[in-house]
mmCIF file with all atom_site columns, C-alpha atoms in Angstrom:
data_model
loop_
_atom_site.group_PDB
_atom_site.id
_atom_site.type_symbol
_atom_site.label_atom_id
_atom_site.label_alt_id
_atom_site.label_comp_id
_atom_site.label_asym_id
_atom_site.label_entity_id
_atom_site.label_seq_id
_atom_site.pdbx_PDB_ins_code
_atom_site.Cartn_x
_atom_site.Cartn_y
_atom_site.Cartn_z
_atom_site.occupancy
_atom_site.B_iso_or_equiv
_atom_site.pdbx_formal_charge
_atom_site.auth_seq_id
_atom_site.auth_comp_id
_atom_site.auth_asym_id
_atom_site.auth_atom_id
_atom_site.pdbx_PDB_model_num
ATOM 1   C CA . GLN I 1 1   ? -0.023  -0.410 -0.348  1.00 0.00 ? 1   GLN I CA 1
ATOM 2   C CA . VAL I 1 2   ? 0.951   3.605  -1.102  1.00 0.00 ? 2   VAL I CA 1
ATOM 3   C CA . GLN I 1 3   ? 1.905   6.161  1.492   1.00 0.00 ? 3   GLN I CA 1
ATOM 4   C CA . LEU I 1 4   ? 3.310   9.376  1.859   1.00 0.00 ? 4   LEU I CA 1
ATOM 5   C CA . VAL I 1 5   ? 3.167   11.618 4.809   1.00 0.00 ? 5   VAL I CA 1
ATOM 6   C CA . GLU I 1 6   ? 3.887   14.882 4.480   1.00 0.00 ? 6   GLU I CA 1
ATOM 7   C CA . SER I 1 7   ? 5.169   17.396 7.365   1.00 0.00 ? 7   SER I CA 1
ATOM 8   C CA . GLY I 1 8   ? 6.923   20.500 8.838   1.00 0.00 ? 8   GLY I CA 1
ATOM 9   C CA . GLY I 1 9   ? 4.475   23.069 7.904   1.00 0.00 ? 9   GLY I CA 1
ATOM 10  C CA . GLY I 1 10  ? 3.461   25.397 10.147  1.00 0.00 ? 10  GLY I CA 1
ATOM 11  C CA . LEU I 1 11  ? 3.527   29.144 10.894  1.00 0.00 ? 11  LEU I CA 1
ATOM 12  C CA . VAL I 1 12  ? 6.027   31.342 10.745  1.00 0.00 ? 12  VAL I CA 1
ATOM 13  C CA . GLN I 1 13  ? 6.484   35.141 9.610   1.00 0.00 ? 13  GLN I CA 1
ATOM 14  C CA . ALA I 1 14  ? 6.814   36.797 6.079   1.00 0.00 ? 14  ALA I CA 1
ATOM 15  C CA . GLY I 1 15  ? 10.536  37.171 4.252   1.00 0.00 ? 15  GLY I CA 1
ATOM 16  C CA . GLY I 1 16  ? 10.584  33.345 6.280   1.00 0.00 ? 16  GLY I CA 1
ATOM 17  C CA . SER I 1 17  ? 12.017  29.694 5.522   1.00 0.00 ? 17  SER I CA 1
ATOM 18  C CA . LEU I 1 18  ? 10.267  26.361 5.886   1.00 0.00 ? 18  LEU I CA 1
ATOM 19  C CA . ARG I 1 19  ? 11.225  22.930 4.612   1.00 0.00 ? 19  ARG I CA 1
ATOM 20  C CA . LEU I 1 20  ? 8.769   20.926 4.279   1.00 0.00 ? 20  LEU I CA 1
ATOM 21  C CA . SER I 1 21  ? 8.880   16.323 3.936   1.00 0.00 ? 21  SER I CA 1
ATOM 22  C CA . CYS I 1 22  ? 6.945   13.698 2.458   1.00 0.00 ? 22  CYS I CA 1
ATOM 23  C CA . SER I 1 23  ? 8.225   10.494 3.317   1.00 0.00 ? 23  SER I CA 1
ATOM 24  C CA . ALA I 1 24  ? 7.240   7.497  0.587   1.00 0.00 ? 24  ALA I CA 1
ATOM 25  C CA . SER I 1 25  ? 6.586   3.612  1.694   1.00 0.00 ? 25  SER I CA 1
ATOM 26  C CA . GLY I 1 26  ? 5.039   1.012  -0.272  1.00 0.00 ? 26  GLY I CA 1
ATOM 27  C CA . ARG I 1 27  ? 6.177   0.928  -3.801  1.00 0.00 ? 27  ARG I CA 1
ATOM 28  C CA . THR I 1 28  ? 9.495   1.177  -6.083  1.00 0.00 ? 28  THR I CA 1
ATOM 29  C CA . PHE I 1 29  ? 9.523   5.538  -6.760  1.00 0.00 ? 29  PHE I CA 1
ATOM 30  C CA . SER I 1 30  ? 12.253  5.599  -8.751  1.00 0.00 ? 30  SER I CA 1
ATOM 31  C CA . ARG I 1 31  ? 10.314  5.166  -11.718 1.00 0.00 ? 31  ARG I CA 1
ATOM 32  C CA . CYS I 1 32  ? 8.054   7.942  -10.719 1.00 0.00 ? 32  CYS I CA 1
ATOM 33  C CA . VAL I 1 33  ? 7.284   11.485 -10.949 1.00 0.00 ? 33  VAL I CA 1
ATOM 34  C CA . MET I 1 34  ? 6.911   13.967 -7.358  1.00 0.00 ? 34  MET I CA 1
ATOM 35  C CA . GLY I 1 35  ? 5.001   16.424 -7.151  1.00 0.00 ? 35  GLY I CA 1
ATOM 36  C CA . TRP I 1 36  ? 4.327   19.267 -4.641  1.00 0.00 ? 36  TRP I CA 1
ATOM 37  C CA . PHE I 1 37  ? 0.801   20.844 -5.050  1.00 0.00 ? 37  PHE I CA 1
ATOM 38  C CA . ARG I 1 38  ? -1.060  23.863 -2.747  1.00 0.00 ? 38  ARG I CA 1
ATOM 39  C CA . GLN I 1 39  ? -4.619  24.010 -1.806  1.00 0.00 ? 39  GLN I CA 1
ATOM 40  C CA . ALA I 1 40  ? -5.824  27.685 -0.418  1.00 0.00 ? 40  ALA I CA 1
ATOM 41  C CA . PRO I 1 41  ? -8.865  28.533 0.661   1.00 0.00 ? 41  PRO I CA 1
ATOM 42  C CA . GLY I 1 42  ? -11.729 28.896 -1.291  1.00 0.00 ? 42  GLY I CA 1
ATOM 43  C CA . LYS I 1 43  ? -8.725  28.002 -3.957  1.00 0.00 ? 43  LYS I CA 1
ATOM 44  C CA . GLU I 1 44  ? -7.942  25.711 -6.386  1.00 0.00 ? 44  GLU I CA 1
ATOM 45  C CA . ARG I 1 45  ? -5.744  22.995 -5.246  1.00 0.00 ? 45  ARG I CA 1
ATOM 46  C CA . GLU I 1 46  ? -2.194  24.355 -7.582  1.00 0.00 ? 46  GLU I CA 1
ATOM 47  C CA . PHE I 1 47  ? 0.784   22.822 -8.863  1.00 0.00 ? 47  PHE I CA 1
ATOM 48  C CA . VAL I 1 48  ? 3.817   24.270 -6.134  1.00 0.00 ? 48  VAL I CA 1
ATOM 49  C CA . ALA I 1 49  ? 6.968   21.537 -7.921  1.00 0.00 ? 49  ALA I CA 1
ATOM 50  C CA . ARG I 1 50  ? 7.409   18.549 -10.174 1.00 0.00 ? 50  ARG I CA 1
ATOM 51  C CA . MET I 1 51  ? 10.586  15.657 -10.361 1.00 0.00 ? 51  MET I CA 1
ATOM 52  C CA . TRP I 1 52  ? 11.254  12.765 -11.441 1.00 0.00 ? 52  TRP I CA 1
ATOM 53  C CA . TRP I 1 53  ? 12.632  10.731 -8.454  1.00 0.00 ? 53  TRP I CA 1
ATOM 54  C CA . GLY I 1 54  ? 15.253  9.206  -10.429 1.00 0.00 ? 54  GLY I CA 1
ATOM 55  C CA . GLY I 1 55  ? 17.261  12.332 -11.036 1.00 0.00 ? 55  GLY I CA 1
ATOM 56  C CA . GLY I 1 56  ? 16.627  15.574 -13.402 1.00 0.00 ? 56  GLY I CA 1
ATOM 57  C CA . SER I 1 57  ? 15.173  17.891 -14.671 1.00 0.00 ? 57  SER I CA 1
ATOM 58  C CA . THR I 1 58  ? 12.880  19.743 -11.994 1.00 0.00 ? 58  THR I CA 1
ATOM 59  C CA . ASN I 1 59  ? 10.104  22.171 -12.665 1.00 0.00 ? 59  ASN I CA 1
ATOM 60  C CA . TYR I 1 60  ? 8.284   25.127 -10.553 1.00 0.00 ? 60  TYR I CA 1
ATOM 61  C CA . ALA I 1 61  ? 5.307   27.651 -10.558 1.00 0.00 ? 61  ALA I CA 1
ATOM 62  C CA . ASP I 1 62  ? 6.182   31.071 -11.415 1.00 0.00 ? 62  ASP I CA 1
ATOM 63  C CA . SER I 1 63  ? 4.846   31.731 -8.430  1.00 0.00 ? 63  SER I CA 1
ATOM 64  C CA . VAL I 1 64  ? 7.401   30.242 -6.194  1.00 0.00 ? 64  VAL I CA 1
ATOM 65  C CA . LYS I 1 65  ? 10.859  30.164 -9.131  1.00 0.00 ? 65  LYS I CA 1
ATOM 66  C CA . GLY I 1 66  ? 13.427  31.684 -7.484  1.00 0.00 ? 66  GLY I CA 1
ATOM 67  C CA . ARG I 1 67  ? 12.001  30.357 -3.880  1.00 0.00 ? 67  ARG I CA 1
ATOM 68  C CA . PHE I 1 68  ? 11.230  27.450 -3.495  1.00 0.00 ? 68  PHE I CA 1
ATOM 69  C CA . THR I 1 69  ? 13.657  24.356 -4.258  1.00 0.00 ? 69  THR I CA 1
ATOM 70  C CA . ILE I 1 70  ? 12.236  20.995 -4.797  1.00 0.00 ? 70  ILE I CA 1
ATOM 71  C CA . SER I 1 71  ? 15.293  17.748 -3.921  1.00 0.00 ? 71  SER I CA 1
ATOM 72  C CA . ARG I 1 72  ? 14.920  13.786 -2.676  1.00 0.00 ? 72  ARG I CA 1
ATOM 73  C CA . ASP I 1 73  ? 16.995  11.879 -0.256  1.00 0.00 ? 73  ASP I CA 1
ATOM 74  C CA . ASP I 1 74  ? 16.627  8.469  -1.238  1.00 0.00 ? 74  ASP I CA 1
ATOM 75  C CA . ALA I 1 75  ? 18.460  6.216  1.483   1.00 0.00 ? 75  ALA I CA 1
ATOM 76  C CA . ARG I 1 76  ? 15.354  7.919  3.027   1.00 0.00 ? 76  ARG I CA 1
ATOM 77  C CA . ASN I 1 77  ? 12.418  7.785  0.449   1.00 0.00 ? 77  ASN I CA 1
ATOM 78  C CA . THR I 1 78  ? 12.204  11.541 1.208   1.00 0.00 ? 78  THR I CA 1
ATOM 79  C CA . VAL I 1 79  ? 11.451  14.523 -0.863  1.00 0.00 ? 79  VAL I CA 1
ATOM 80  C CA . TYR I 1 80  ? 11.827  17.435 -0.083  1.00 0.00 ? 80  TYR I CA 1
ATOM 81  C CA . LEU I 1 81  ? 10.190  21.193 -0.732  1.00 0.00 ? 81  LEU I CA 1
ATOM 82  C CA . GLN I 1 82  ? 12.603  23.824 0.500   1.00 0.00 ? 82  GLN I CA 1
ATOM 83  C CA . MET I 1 83  ? 10.834  27.305 0.994   1.00 0.00 ? 83  MET I CA 1
ATOM 84  C CA . ASN I 1 84  ? 12.405  30.022 1.350   1.00 0.00 ? 84  ASN I CA 1
ATOM 85  C CA . SER I 1 85  ? 11.324  33.983 1.212   1.00 0.00 ? 85  SER I CA 1
ATOM 86  C CA . LEU I 1 86  ? 7.949   32.996 2.000   1.00 0.00 ? 86  LEU I CA 1
ATOM 87  C CA . LYS I 1 87  ? 4.739   35.206 1.109   1.00 0.00 ? 87  LYS I CA 1
ATOM 88  C CA . SER I 1 88  ? 0.982   35.805 2.973   1.00 0.00 ? 88  SER I CA 1
ATOM 89  C CA . GLU I 1 89  ? 0.156   34.211 0.071   1.00 0.00 ? 89  GLU I CA 1
ATOM 90  C CA . ASP I 1 90  ? 1.920   31.298 -0.250  1.00 0.00 ? 90  ASP I CA 1
ATOM 91  C CA . THR I 1 91  ? -1.045  29.821 2.925   1.00 0.00 ? 91  THR I CA 1
ATOM 92  C CA . ALA I 1 92  ? -1.858  26.690 2.186   1.00 0.00 ? 92  ALA I CA 1
ATOM 93  C CA . VAL I 1 93  ? -2.189  23.362 2.776   1.00 0.00 ? 93  VAL I CA 1
ATOM 94  C CA . TYR I 1 94  ? 0.673   21.561 0.540   1.00 0.00 ? 94  TYR I CA 1
ATOM 95  C CA . TYR I 1 95  ? 0.504   17.609 -0.557  1.00 0.00 ? 95  TYR I CA 1
ATOM 96  C CA . CYS I 1 96  ? 2.776   15.866 -1.789  1.00 0.00 ? 96  CYS I CA 1
ATOM 97  C CA . ALA I 1 97  ? 1.776   13.709 -4.875  1.00 0.00 ? 97  ALA I CA 1
ATOM 98  C CA . ALA I 1 98  ? 3.075   10.534 -7.084  1.00 0.00 ? 98  ALA I CA 1
ATOM 99  C CA . GLY I 1 99  ? 2.729   9.383  -10.696 1.00 0.00 ? 99  GLY I CA 1
ATOM 100 C CA . TYR I 1 100 ? 4.454   8.212  -13.357 1.00 0.00 ? 100 TYR I CA 1
ATOM 101 C CA . ARG I 1 101 ? 4.107   10.668 -15.795 1.00 0.00 ? 101 ARG I CA 1
ATOM 102 C CA . HIS I 1 102 ? 5.555   14.541 -15.710 1.00 0.00 ? 102 HIS I CA 1
ATOM 103 C CA . SER I 1 103 ? 2.627   17.270 -15.434 1.00 0.00 ? 103 SER I CA 1
ATOM 104 C CA . ASP I 1 104 ? 1.834   20.043 -13.887 1.00 0.00 ? 104 ASP I CA 1
ATOM 105 C CA . ASP I 1 105 ? -1.896  18.897 -13.409 1.00 0.00 ? 105 ASP I CA 1
ATOM 106 C CA . ALA I 1 106 ? -2.668  17.121 -10.595 1.00 0.00 ? 106 ALA I CA 1
ATOM 107 C CA . THR I 1 107 ? -4.961  15.017 -12.159 1.00 0.00 ? 107 THR I CA 1
ATOM 108 C CA . GLU I 1 108 ? -2.319  12.680 -13.535 1.00 0.00 ? 108 GLU I CA 1
ATOM 109 C CA . TYR I 1 109 ? -1.659  12.048 -10.085 1.00 0.00 ? 109 TYR I CA 1
ATOM 110 C CA . ASN I 1 110 ? -1.747  9.189  -7.983  1.00 0.00 ? 110 ASN I CA 1
ATOM 111 C CA . TYR I 1 111 ? -1.364  8.719  -5.282  1.00 0.00 ? 111 TYR I CA 1
ATOM 112 C CA . TRP I 1 112 ? -1.670  11.536 -1.715  1.00 0.00 ? 112 TRP I CA 1
ATOM 113 C CA . GLY I 1 113 ? -0.922  12.389 0.398   1.00 0.00 ? 113 GLY I CA 1
ATOM 114 C CA . GLN I 1 114 ? -2.770  14.138 3.591   1.00 0.00 ? 114 GLN I CA 1
ATOM 115 C CA . GLY I 1 115 ? -1.279  17.642 3.612   1.00 0.00 ? 115 GLY I CA 1
ATOM 116 C CA . THR I 1 116 ? 0.420   19.500 5.417   1.00 0.00 ? 116 THR I CA 1
ATOM 117 C CA . GLN I 1 117 ? -0.596  22.750 6.916   1.00 0.00 ? 117 GLN I CA 1
ATOM 118 C CA . VAL I 1 118 ? 1.593   26.300 6.178   1.00 0.00 ? 118 VAL I CA 1
ATOM 119 C CA . THR I 1 119 ? 0.170   29.692 6.601   1.00 0.00 ? 119 THR I CA 1
ATOM 120 C CA . VAL I 1 120 ? 2.989   32.771 6.152   1.00 0.00 ? 120 VAL I CA 1
ATOM 121 C CA . SER I 1 121 ? 2.564   35.724 8.696   1.00 0.00 ? 121 SER I CA 1
ATOM 122 C CA . SER I 1 122 ? 2.545   39.850 6.898   1.00 0.00 ? 122 SER I CA 1
#
C-alpha cells in the first residue's frame, strides 16, 4: 500500500523559511514523478513543483520559482520542498503526490498525502 506522509508545516513570518518533507513507502518510486501541490481556502489545488524521483530536471510554478526547491533523499525515501522568502500568499495546505507522468495537472497523480498546513503571517 502506497503511503505519502507530509510533515514540516507550521506558522512562519513573511520572509522566513520552512522545509516540508514527504516520506514515501509501499512501492519503488524510482520511476515516479513526485510533485508538490497546494490549496488555499476557497481556491483550487495548484501545482508548486515536481521532479522525477530518479533525478533530472525539476519544474516549478512561476509564483515560487527562485524561492522554492524540490529535492529527494534516496536513503530516506523522502522528498523535500525547501521554501524560502515566504510570502503571505504562500499560505495553504501543501500536498505531496506521486504519479507516472511529468505534469502540472493534479489529476495525473495517482497517490496523495494528507497535506500539511503552511501559514505565513505578514
